[in-house]
Backbone as a ProteinNet text record, in pm:
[ID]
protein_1_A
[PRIMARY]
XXXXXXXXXXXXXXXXXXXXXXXXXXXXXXXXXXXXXXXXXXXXXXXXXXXXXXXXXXXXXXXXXXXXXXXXXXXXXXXXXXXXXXXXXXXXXXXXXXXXXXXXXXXXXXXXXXXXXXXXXXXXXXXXXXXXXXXXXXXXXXXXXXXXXXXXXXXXXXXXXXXXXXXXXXXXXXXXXXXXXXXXXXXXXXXXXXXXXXXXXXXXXXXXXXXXXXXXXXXXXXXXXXXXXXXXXXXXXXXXXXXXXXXXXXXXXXXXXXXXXXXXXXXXXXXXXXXXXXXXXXXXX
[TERTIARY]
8767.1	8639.4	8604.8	8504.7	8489.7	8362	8273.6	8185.2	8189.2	8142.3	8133	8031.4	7920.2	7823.7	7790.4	7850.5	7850.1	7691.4	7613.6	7521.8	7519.8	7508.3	7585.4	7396.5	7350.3	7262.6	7283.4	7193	7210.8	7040.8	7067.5	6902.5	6890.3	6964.8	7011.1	6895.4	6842	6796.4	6805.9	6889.2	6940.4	7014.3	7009.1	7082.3	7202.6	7267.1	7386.7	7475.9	7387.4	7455.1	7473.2	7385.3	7458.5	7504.4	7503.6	7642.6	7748.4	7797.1	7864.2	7932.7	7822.6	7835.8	7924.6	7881.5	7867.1	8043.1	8124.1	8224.3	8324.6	8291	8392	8398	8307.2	8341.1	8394.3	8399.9	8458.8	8560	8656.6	8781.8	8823.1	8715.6	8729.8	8680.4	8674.1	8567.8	8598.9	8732.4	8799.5	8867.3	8826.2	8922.6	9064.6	9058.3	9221.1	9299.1	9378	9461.9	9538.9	9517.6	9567.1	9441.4	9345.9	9168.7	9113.8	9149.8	9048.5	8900.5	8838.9	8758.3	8684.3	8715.9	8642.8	8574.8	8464.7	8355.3	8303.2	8270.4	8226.9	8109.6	8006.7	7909.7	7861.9	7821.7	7791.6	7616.6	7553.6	7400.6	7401.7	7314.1	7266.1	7151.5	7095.5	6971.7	6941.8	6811.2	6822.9	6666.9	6692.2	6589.3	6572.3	6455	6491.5	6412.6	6329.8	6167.4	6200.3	6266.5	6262	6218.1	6168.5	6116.6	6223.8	6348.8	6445.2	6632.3	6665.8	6822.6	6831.3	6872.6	6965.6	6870.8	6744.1	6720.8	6767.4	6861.6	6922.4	7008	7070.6	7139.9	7065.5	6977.6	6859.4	6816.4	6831.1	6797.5	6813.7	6895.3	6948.9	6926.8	6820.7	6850.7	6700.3	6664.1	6611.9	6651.5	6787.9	6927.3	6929.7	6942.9	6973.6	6881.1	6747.6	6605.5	6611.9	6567	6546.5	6631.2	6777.2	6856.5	6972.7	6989.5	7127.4	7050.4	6942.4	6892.8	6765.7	6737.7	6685.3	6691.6	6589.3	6597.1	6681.4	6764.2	6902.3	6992.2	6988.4	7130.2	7263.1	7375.4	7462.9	7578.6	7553.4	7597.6	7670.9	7777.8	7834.8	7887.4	7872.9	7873.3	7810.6	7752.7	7719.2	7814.5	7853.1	7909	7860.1	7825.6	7763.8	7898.3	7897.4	7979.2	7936.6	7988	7988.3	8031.6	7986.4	8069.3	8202.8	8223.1	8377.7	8478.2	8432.1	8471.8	8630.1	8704.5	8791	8847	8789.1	8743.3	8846.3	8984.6	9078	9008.5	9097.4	9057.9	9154.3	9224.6	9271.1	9160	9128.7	9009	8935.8	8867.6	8787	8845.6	9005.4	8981.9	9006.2	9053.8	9062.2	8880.4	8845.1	8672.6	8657	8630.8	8632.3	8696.7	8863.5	8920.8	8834.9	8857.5	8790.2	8632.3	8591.3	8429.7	8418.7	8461.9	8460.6	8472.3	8602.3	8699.3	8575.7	8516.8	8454.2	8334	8300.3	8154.8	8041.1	8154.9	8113.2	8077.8	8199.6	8165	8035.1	8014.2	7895.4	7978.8	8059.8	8153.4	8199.5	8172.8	8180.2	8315.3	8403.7	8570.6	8507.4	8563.8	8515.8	8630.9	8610.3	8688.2	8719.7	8858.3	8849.9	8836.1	8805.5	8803.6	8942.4	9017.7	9137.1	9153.5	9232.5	9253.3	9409.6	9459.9	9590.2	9600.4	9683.1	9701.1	9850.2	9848.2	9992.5	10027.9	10020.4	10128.5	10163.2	10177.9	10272	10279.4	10241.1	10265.9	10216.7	10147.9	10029.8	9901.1	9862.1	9764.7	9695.4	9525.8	9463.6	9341.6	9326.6	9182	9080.4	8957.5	8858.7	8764.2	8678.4	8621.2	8684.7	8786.5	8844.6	8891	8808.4	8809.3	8886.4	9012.3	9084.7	9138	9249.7	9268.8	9178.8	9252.9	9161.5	9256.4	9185.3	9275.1	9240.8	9342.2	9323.1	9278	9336.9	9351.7	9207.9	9123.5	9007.2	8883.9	8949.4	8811.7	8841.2	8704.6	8717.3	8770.4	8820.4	8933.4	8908.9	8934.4	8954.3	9097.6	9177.1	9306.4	9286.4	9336.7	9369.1	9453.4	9588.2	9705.2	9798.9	9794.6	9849.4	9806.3	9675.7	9589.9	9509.6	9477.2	9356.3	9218.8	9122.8	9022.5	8864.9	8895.1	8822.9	8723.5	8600.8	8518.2	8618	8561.2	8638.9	8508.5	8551.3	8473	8339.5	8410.7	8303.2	8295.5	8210.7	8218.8	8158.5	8150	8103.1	8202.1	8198.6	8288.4	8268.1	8128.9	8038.4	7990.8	8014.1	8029.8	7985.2	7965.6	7958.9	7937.1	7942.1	7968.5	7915.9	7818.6	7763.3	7796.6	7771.6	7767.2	7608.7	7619.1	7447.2	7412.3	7452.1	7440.9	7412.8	7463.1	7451.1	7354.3	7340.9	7248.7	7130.9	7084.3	6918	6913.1	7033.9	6973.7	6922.2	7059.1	7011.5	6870.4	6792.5	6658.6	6603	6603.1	6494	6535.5	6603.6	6633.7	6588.1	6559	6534.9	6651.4	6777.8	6845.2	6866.5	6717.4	6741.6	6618.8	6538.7	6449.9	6476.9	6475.1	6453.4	6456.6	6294.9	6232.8	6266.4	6246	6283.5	6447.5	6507.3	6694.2	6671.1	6615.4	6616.2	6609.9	6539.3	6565.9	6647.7	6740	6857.2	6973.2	7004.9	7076.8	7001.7	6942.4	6863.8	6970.2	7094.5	7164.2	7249.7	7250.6	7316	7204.8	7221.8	7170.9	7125.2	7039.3	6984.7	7069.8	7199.2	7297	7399.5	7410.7	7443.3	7419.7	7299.3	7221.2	7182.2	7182.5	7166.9	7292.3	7420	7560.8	7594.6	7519.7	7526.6	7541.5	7501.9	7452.9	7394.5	7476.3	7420.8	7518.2	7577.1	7667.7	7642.6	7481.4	7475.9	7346.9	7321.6	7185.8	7259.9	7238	7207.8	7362	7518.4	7616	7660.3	7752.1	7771.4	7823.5	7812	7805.8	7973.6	7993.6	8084.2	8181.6	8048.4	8074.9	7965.3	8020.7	7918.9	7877.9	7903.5	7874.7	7888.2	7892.9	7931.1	8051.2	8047	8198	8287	8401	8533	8701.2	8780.7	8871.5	9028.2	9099.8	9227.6	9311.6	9387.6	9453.6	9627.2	9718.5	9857.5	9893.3	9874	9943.8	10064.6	10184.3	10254.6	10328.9	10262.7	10262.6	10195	10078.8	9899.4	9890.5	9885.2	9781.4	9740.9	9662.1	9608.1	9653.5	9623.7	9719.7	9640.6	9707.5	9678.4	9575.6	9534.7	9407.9	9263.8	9336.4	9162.9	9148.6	9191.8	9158.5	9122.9	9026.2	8936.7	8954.6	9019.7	9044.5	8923.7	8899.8	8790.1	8842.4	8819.1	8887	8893.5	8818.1	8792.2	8927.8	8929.1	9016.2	8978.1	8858.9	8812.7	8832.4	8806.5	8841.9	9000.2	9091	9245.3	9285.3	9247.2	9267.6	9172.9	9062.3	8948.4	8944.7	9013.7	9028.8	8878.4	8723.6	8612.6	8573.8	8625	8571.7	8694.9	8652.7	8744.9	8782.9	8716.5	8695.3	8871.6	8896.8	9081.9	9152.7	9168.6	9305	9373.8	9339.5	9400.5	9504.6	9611.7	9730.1	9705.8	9721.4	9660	9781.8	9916.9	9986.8	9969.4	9880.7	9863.1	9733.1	9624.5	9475.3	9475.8	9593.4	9567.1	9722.1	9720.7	9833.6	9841	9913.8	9885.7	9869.8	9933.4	9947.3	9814.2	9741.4	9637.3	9683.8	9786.7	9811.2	9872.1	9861.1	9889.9	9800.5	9666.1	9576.9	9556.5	9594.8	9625	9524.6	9404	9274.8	9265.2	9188.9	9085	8997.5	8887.2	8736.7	8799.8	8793.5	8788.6	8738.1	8826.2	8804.8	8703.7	8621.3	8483.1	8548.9	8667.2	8750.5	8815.1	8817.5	8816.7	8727.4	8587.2	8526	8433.6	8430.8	8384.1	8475.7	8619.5	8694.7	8609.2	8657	8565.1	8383.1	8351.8	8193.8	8240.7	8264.4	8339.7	8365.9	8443.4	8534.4	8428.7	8323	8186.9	8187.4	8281.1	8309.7	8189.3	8049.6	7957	7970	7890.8	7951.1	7808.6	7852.7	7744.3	7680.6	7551.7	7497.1	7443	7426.7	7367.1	7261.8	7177.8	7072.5	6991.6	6827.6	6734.4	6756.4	6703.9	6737.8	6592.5	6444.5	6361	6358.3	6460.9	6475.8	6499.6
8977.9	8986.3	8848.6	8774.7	8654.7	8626.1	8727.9	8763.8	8894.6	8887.9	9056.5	9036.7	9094.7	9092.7	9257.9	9207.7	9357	9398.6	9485.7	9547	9622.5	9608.2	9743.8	9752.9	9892.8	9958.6	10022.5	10014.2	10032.6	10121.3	10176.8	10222.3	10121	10048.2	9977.6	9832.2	9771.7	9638.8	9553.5	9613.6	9553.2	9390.8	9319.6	9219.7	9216.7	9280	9298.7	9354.6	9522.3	9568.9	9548.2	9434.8	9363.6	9286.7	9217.1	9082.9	9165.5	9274.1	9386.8	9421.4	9451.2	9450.5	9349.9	9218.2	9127.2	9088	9103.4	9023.7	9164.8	9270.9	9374.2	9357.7	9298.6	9281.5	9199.9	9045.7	8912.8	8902.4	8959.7	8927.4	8970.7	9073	9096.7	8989.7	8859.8	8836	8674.9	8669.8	8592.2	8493.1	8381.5	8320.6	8442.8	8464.6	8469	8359.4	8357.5	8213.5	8268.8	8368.3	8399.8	8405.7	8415.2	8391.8	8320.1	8190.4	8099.7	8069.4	8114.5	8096.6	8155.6	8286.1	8436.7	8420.1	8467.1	8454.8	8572.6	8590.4	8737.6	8735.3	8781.9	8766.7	8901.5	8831.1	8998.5	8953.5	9072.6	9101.2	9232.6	9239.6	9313.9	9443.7	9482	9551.2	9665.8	9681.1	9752.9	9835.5	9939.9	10036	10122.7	10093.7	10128.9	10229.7	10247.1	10295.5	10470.4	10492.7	10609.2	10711.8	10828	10929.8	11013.5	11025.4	11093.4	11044	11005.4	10959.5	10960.3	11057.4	11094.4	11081.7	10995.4	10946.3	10825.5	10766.8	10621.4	10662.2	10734.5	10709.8	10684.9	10730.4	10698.2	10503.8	10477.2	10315.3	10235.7	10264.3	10155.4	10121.2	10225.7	10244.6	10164.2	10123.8	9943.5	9882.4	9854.3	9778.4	9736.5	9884.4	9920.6	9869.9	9945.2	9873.6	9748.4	9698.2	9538.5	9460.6	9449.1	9334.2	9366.9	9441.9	9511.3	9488.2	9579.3	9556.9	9459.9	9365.1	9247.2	9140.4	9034.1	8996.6	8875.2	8847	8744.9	8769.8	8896	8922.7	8921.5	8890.4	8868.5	8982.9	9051.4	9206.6	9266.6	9297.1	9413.5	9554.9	9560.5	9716.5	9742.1	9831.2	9869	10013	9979.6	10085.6	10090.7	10235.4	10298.3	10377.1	10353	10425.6	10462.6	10589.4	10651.3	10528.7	10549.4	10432.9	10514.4	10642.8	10640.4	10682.9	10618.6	10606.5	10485.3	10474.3	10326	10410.4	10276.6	10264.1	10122.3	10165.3	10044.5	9990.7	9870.2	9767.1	9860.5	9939.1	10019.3	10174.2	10275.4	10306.5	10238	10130.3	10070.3	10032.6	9990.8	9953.5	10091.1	10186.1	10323.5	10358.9	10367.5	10366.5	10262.9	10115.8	10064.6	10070.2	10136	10133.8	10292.8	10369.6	10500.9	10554.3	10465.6	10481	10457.2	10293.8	10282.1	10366.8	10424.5	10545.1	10679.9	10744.8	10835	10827.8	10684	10675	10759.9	10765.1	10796.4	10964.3	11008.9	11206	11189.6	11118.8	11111.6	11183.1	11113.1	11163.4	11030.7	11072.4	10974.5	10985.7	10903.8	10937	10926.8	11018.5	11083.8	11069.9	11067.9	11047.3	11173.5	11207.1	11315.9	11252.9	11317.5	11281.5	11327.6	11273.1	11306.2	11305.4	11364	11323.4	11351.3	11307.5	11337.3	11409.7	11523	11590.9	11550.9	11505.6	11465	11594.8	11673.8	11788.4	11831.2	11825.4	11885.7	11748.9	11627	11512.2	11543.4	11593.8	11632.3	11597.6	11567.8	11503.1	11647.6	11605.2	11709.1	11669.3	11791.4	11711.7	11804	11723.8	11768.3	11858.2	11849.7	11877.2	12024.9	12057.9	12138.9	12278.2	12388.9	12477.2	12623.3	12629.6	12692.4	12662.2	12725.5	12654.7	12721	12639	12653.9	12664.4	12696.2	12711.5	12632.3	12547.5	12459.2	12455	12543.7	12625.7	12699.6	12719.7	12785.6	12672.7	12604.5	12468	12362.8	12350.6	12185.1	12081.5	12009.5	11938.3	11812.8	11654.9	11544.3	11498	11536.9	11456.3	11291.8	11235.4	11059.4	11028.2	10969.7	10894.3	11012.4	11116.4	11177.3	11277.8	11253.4	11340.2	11423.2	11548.7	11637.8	11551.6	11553.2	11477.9	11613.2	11693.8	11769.8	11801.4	11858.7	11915.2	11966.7	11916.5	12024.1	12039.3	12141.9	12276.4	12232.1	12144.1	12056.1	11898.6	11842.2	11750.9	11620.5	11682.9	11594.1	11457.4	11327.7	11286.1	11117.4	11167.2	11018.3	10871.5	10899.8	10736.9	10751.1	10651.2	10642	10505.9	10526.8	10378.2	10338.5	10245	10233.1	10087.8	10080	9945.5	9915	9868.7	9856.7	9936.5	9992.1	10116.3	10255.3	10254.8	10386.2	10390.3	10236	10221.6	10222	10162.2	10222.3	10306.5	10401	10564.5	10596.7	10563.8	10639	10612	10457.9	10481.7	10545.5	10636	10694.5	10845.6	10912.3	10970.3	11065.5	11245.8	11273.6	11262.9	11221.7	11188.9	11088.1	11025.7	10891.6	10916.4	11000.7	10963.1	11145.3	11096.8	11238.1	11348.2	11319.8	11455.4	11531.6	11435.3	11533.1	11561.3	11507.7	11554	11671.9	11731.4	11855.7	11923.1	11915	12004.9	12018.5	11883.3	11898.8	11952	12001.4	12018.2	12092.5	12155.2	12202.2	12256.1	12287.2	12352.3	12255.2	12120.6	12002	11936	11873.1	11851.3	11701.8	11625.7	11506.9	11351.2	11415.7	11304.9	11314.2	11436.2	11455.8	11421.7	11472.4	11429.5	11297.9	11147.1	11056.9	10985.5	11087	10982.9	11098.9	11165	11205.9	11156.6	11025.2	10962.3	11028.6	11010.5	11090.7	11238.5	11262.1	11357.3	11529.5	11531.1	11625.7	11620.8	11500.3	11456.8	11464.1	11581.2	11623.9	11604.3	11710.1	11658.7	11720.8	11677	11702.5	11916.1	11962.6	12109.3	12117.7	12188.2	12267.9	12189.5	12099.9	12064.9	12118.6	12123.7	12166.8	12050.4	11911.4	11767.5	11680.7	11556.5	11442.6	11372.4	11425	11386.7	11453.8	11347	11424.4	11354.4	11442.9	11411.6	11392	11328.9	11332.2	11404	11502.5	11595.6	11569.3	11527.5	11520.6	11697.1	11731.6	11890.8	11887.6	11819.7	11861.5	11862.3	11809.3	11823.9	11901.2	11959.2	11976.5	11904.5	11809.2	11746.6	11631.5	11566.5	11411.9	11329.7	11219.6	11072.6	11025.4	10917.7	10877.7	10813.1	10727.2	10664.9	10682.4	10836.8	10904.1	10930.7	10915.1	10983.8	10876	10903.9	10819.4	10855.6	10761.3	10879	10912.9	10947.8	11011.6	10962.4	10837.2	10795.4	10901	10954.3	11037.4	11110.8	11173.2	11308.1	11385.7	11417.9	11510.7	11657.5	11661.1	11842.1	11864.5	11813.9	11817.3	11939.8	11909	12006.4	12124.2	12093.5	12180.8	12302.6	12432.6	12562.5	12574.8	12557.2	12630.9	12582.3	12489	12464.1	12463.3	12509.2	12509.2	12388.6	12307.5	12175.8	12106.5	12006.1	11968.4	12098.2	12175.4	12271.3	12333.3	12224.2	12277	12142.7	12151.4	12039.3	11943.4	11858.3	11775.3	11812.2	11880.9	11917	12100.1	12137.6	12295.5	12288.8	12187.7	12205.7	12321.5	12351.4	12367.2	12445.8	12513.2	12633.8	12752.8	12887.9	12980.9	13066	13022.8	13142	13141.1	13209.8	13208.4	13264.5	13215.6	13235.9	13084.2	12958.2	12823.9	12799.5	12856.9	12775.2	12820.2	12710	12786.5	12769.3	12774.9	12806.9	12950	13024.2	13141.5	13130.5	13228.7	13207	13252.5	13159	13167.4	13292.9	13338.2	13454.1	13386.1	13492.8	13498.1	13423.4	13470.2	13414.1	13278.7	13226.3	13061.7	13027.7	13065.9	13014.2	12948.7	13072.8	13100.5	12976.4	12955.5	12857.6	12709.2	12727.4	12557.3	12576.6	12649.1	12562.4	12576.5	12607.7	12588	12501.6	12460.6	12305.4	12181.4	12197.4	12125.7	12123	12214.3	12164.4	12277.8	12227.9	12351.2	12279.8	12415.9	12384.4	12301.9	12246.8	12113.2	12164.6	12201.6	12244.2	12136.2	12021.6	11886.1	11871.2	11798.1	11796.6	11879.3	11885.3	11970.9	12002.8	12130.8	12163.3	12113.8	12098.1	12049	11907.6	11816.1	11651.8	11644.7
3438.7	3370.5	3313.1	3367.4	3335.2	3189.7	3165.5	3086.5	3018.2	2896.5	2824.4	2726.6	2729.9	2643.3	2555.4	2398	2358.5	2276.5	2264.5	2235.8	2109.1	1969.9	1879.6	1863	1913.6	1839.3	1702.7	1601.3	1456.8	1455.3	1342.8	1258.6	1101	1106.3	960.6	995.6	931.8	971.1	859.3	727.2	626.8	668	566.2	624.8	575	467.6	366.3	497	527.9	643.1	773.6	822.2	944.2	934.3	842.9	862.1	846.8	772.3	758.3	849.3	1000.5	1118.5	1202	1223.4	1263.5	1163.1	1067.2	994.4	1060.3	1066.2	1104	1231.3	1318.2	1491.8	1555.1	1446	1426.8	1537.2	1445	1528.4	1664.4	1695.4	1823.2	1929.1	1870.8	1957.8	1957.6	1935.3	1927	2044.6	2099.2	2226.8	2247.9	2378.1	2436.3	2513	2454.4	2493	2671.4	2688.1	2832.3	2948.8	2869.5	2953	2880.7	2880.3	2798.6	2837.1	2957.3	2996.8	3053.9	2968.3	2964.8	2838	2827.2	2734.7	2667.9	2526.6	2477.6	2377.3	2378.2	2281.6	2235	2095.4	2027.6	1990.9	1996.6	1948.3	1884.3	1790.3	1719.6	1766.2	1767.3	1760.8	1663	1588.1	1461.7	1538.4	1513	1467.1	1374.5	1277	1132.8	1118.7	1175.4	1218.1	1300.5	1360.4	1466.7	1404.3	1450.5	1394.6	1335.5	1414.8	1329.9	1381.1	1287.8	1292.1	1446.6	1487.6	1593.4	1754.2	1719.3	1875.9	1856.3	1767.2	1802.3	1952.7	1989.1	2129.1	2225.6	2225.8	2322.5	2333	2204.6	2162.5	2280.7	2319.4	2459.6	2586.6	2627.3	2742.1	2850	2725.6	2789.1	2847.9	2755.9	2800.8	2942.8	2986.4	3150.7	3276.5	3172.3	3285.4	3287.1	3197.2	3164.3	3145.7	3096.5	3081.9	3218.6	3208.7	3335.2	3460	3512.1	3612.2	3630.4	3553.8	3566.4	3665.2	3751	3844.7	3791.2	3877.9	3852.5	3737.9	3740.7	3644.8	3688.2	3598.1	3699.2	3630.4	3567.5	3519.9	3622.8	3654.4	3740.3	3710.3	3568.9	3495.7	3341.4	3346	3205.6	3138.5	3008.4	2977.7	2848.6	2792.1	2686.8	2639.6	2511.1	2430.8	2297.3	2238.2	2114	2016.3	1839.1	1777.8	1789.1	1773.5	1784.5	1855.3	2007.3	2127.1	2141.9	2141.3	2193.5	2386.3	2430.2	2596	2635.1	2650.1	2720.6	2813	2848.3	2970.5	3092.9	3076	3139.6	3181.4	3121.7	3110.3	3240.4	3226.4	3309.1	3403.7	3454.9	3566.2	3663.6	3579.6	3642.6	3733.1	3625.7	3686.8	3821.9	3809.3	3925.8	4021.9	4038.3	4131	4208.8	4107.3	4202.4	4243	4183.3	4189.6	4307.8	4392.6	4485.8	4636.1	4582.5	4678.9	4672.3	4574.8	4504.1	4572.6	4582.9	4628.5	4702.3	4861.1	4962.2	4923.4	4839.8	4868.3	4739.1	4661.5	4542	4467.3	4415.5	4309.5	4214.7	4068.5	3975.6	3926.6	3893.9	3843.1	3704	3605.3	3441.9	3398.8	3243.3	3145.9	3040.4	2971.8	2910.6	2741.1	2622.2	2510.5	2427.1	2391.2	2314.4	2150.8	2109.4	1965.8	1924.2	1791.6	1786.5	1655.7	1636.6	1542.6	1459.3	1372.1	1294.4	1260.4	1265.9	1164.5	1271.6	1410.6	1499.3	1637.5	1604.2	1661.9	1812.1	1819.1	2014.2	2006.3	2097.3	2138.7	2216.1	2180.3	2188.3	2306.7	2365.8	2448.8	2379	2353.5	2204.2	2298.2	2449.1	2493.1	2579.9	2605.8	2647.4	2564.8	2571.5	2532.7	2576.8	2594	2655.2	2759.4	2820.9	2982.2	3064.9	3219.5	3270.4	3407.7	3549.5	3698	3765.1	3767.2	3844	4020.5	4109.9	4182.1	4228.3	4145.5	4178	4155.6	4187.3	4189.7	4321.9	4354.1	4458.5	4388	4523.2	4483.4	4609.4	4512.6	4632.4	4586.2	4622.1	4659.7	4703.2	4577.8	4636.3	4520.5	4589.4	4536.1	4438.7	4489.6	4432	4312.5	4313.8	4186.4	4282.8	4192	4232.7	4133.4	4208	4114.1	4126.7	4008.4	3960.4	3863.4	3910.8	3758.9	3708.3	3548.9	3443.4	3377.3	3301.7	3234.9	3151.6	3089.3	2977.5	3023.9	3080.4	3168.6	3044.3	2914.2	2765	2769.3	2744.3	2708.3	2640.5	2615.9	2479.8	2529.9	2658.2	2749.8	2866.2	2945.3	3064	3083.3	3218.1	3337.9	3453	3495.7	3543.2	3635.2	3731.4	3838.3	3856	3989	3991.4	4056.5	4112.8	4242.9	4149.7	4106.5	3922.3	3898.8	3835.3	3757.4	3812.3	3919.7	3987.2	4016.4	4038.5	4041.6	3949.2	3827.3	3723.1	3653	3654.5	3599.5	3665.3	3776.1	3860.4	3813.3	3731.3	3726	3612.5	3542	3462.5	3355.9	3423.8	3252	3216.6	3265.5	3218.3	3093.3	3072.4	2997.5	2918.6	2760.7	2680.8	2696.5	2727.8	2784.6	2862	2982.4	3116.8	3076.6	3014.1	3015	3008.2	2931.9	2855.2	2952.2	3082.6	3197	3273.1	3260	3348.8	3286.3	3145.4	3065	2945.8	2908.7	2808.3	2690.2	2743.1	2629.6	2547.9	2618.2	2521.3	2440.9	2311.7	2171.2	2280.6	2144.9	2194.1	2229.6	2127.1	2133.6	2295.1	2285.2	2424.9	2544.5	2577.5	2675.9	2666.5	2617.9	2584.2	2662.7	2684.4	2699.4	2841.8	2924.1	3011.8	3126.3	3155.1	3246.9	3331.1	3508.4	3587.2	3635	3545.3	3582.2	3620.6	3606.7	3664	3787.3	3838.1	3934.9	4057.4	4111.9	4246	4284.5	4236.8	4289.7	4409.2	4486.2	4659.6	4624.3	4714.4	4756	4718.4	4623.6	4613.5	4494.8	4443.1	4303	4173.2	4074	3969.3	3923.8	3943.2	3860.1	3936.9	3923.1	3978.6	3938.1	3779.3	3729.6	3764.3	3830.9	3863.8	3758.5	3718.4	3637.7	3720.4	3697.9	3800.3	3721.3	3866.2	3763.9	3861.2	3776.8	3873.4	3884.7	3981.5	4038	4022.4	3969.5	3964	3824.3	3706.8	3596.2	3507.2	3606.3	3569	3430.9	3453.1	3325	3382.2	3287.7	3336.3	3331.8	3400.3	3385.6	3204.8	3182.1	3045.9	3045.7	3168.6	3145	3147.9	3178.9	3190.6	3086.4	2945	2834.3	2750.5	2698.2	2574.3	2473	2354.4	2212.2	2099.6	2078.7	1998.9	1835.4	1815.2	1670.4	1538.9	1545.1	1378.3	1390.5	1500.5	1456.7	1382.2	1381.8	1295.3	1350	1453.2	1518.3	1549.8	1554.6	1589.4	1477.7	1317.8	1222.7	1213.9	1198	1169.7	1219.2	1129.5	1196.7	1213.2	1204.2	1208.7	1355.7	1406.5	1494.7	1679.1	1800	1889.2	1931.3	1934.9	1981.5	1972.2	2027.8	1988.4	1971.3	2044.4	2003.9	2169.7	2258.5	2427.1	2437.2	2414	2441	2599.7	2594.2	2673	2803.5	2770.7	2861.6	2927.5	2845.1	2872.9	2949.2	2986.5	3002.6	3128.2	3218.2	3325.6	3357	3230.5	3188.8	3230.7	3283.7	3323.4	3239.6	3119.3	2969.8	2898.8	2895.4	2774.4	2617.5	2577	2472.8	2428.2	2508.1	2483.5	2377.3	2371.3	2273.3	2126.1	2055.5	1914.5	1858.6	1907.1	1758	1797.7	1684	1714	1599	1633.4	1491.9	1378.8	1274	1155.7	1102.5	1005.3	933.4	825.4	747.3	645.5	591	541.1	389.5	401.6	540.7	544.3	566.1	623.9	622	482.6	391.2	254.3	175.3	181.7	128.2	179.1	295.7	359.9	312.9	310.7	202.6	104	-2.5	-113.3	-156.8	-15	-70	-18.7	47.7	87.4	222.4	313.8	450.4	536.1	484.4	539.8	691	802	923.2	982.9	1042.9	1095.1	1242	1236.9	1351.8	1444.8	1421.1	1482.9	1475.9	1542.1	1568.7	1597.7	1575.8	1582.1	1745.8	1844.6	1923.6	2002.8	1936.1	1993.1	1997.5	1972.6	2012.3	2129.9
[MASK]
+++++++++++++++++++++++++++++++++++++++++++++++++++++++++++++++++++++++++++++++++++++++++++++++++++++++++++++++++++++++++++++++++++++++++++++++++++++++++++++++++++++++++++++++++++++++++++++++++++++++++++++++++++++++++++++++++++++++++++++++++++++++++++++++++++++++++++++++++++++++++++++

């Protein structure tokens, strides 16, 4: 990687709070003495103005038209991420090696979202809501993985080349509105980090995103997983989200998964204690 140009969209246009910005990103951005002649720049962008919080994900996607696919750009991927997304250099080269391979059937290689729970030291996949059969789904075999839809194909990011990326501006999830038709039951933040994962995928897929699954461990290799920094759902009995072991996703026991719905009387404890339950965003954004 000889260039990296990072993007932080904000709603803040304070100046206290972007240098704020700008002193916490610092050090990332620091010479490497093993690529000295790899280059990294940071920009800002503030929208202070939007009609409501949560079309900031949307903020970007200028980005794509105009600076990414711009005449003489010399860009060879765009990647969009959540702020509390961390996306290895591993991560990515997983993507470029199989995108390539992927290409031809119109199949995108996807990422799962993880988190880690300290009181029983496992790692959780946040988007995975029970298991699931492996066995009763299409399947591309390469290098030893099954590379499959999974259930909840959510996972805050995406990745784009240039080949992606002029689809994807031609596309309805590329713009708001029309998302809402290709997905109507995901919130605005959602559909914003969709890319093209559900535009027109090959017969006898439900998506375009596909996940690698080793068959003989059933679980995933490590680099398909993106960790989801908060950890906020790993504990949270109110919610299912983090509670399918990243070694059970593709388990025969349905009794592997240790959440179930919260009883009144925890739930009644958690507002109590201020933990009212967070519905997201308005459903007409």
């Amino acid at each position: 990687m000889e260039a990296l140009d990072v993007v932080i969209i904000t709603n803040t246009d304070q100046d206290e709070a972007v240098e704020l910005i700008r002193d916490l990103s610092a050090p990332l951005f620091r010479s490497l003495p093993a690529r000295s002649k790899s280059t990294k720049t940071l920009s800002i962008e503030s929208f202070p103005k939007l009609a409501n919080p949560w079309l900031l994900p949307w903020s970007h996607k200028h980005l794509v038209s105009e600076r990414f696919l711009s005449a003489g750009s010399a860009y060879t991927h765009f990647i969009y991420v959540e702020d509390d997304i961390l996306l290895s250099f591993q991560n990515f080269c997983y993507f470029t090696h199989y995108r390539e391979i992927l290409k031809e059937r119109r199949l995108i290689p996807s990422f799962q979202r993880i988190e880690y729970n300290d009181a029983d030291n496992r790692l959780y996949l946040v988007d995975q809501v029970g298991v699931a059969d492996l066995n009763s789904r299409n399947r591309v075999d390469l290098d030893g993985y099954a590379f499959v839809n999974l259930d909840y194909p959510f996972n805050a990011m995406f990745i784009l080349d240039r080949e992606l990326a002029l689809e994807y501006v031609e596309t309805p999830s590329f713009d708001r509105e029309r998302s809402k038709l290709v997905r109507p039951e995901w919130d605005v933040a959602c559909r914003a980090a969709m890319g093209l994962c559900f535009e027109s995928p090959p017969e006898g897929f439900l998506t375009r995103y596909v996940s690698p699954v080793d068959p003989s461990t059933l679980s995933a290799p490590s680099w398909s997983w993106v960790y989801h920094l908060p950890n906020n759902y790993a504990k949270d009995r109110l919610k299912p989200f983090a509670k399918t072991r990243v070694d059970q996703q593709f388990g025969s026991e349905l009794d592997v998964v240790c959440w179930r719905p919260a009883s009144k009387l925890v739930e009644y404890l958690a507002l109590m204690r201020g933990k009212k339950r967070f519905n997201g965003p308005q459903s007409s954004l």
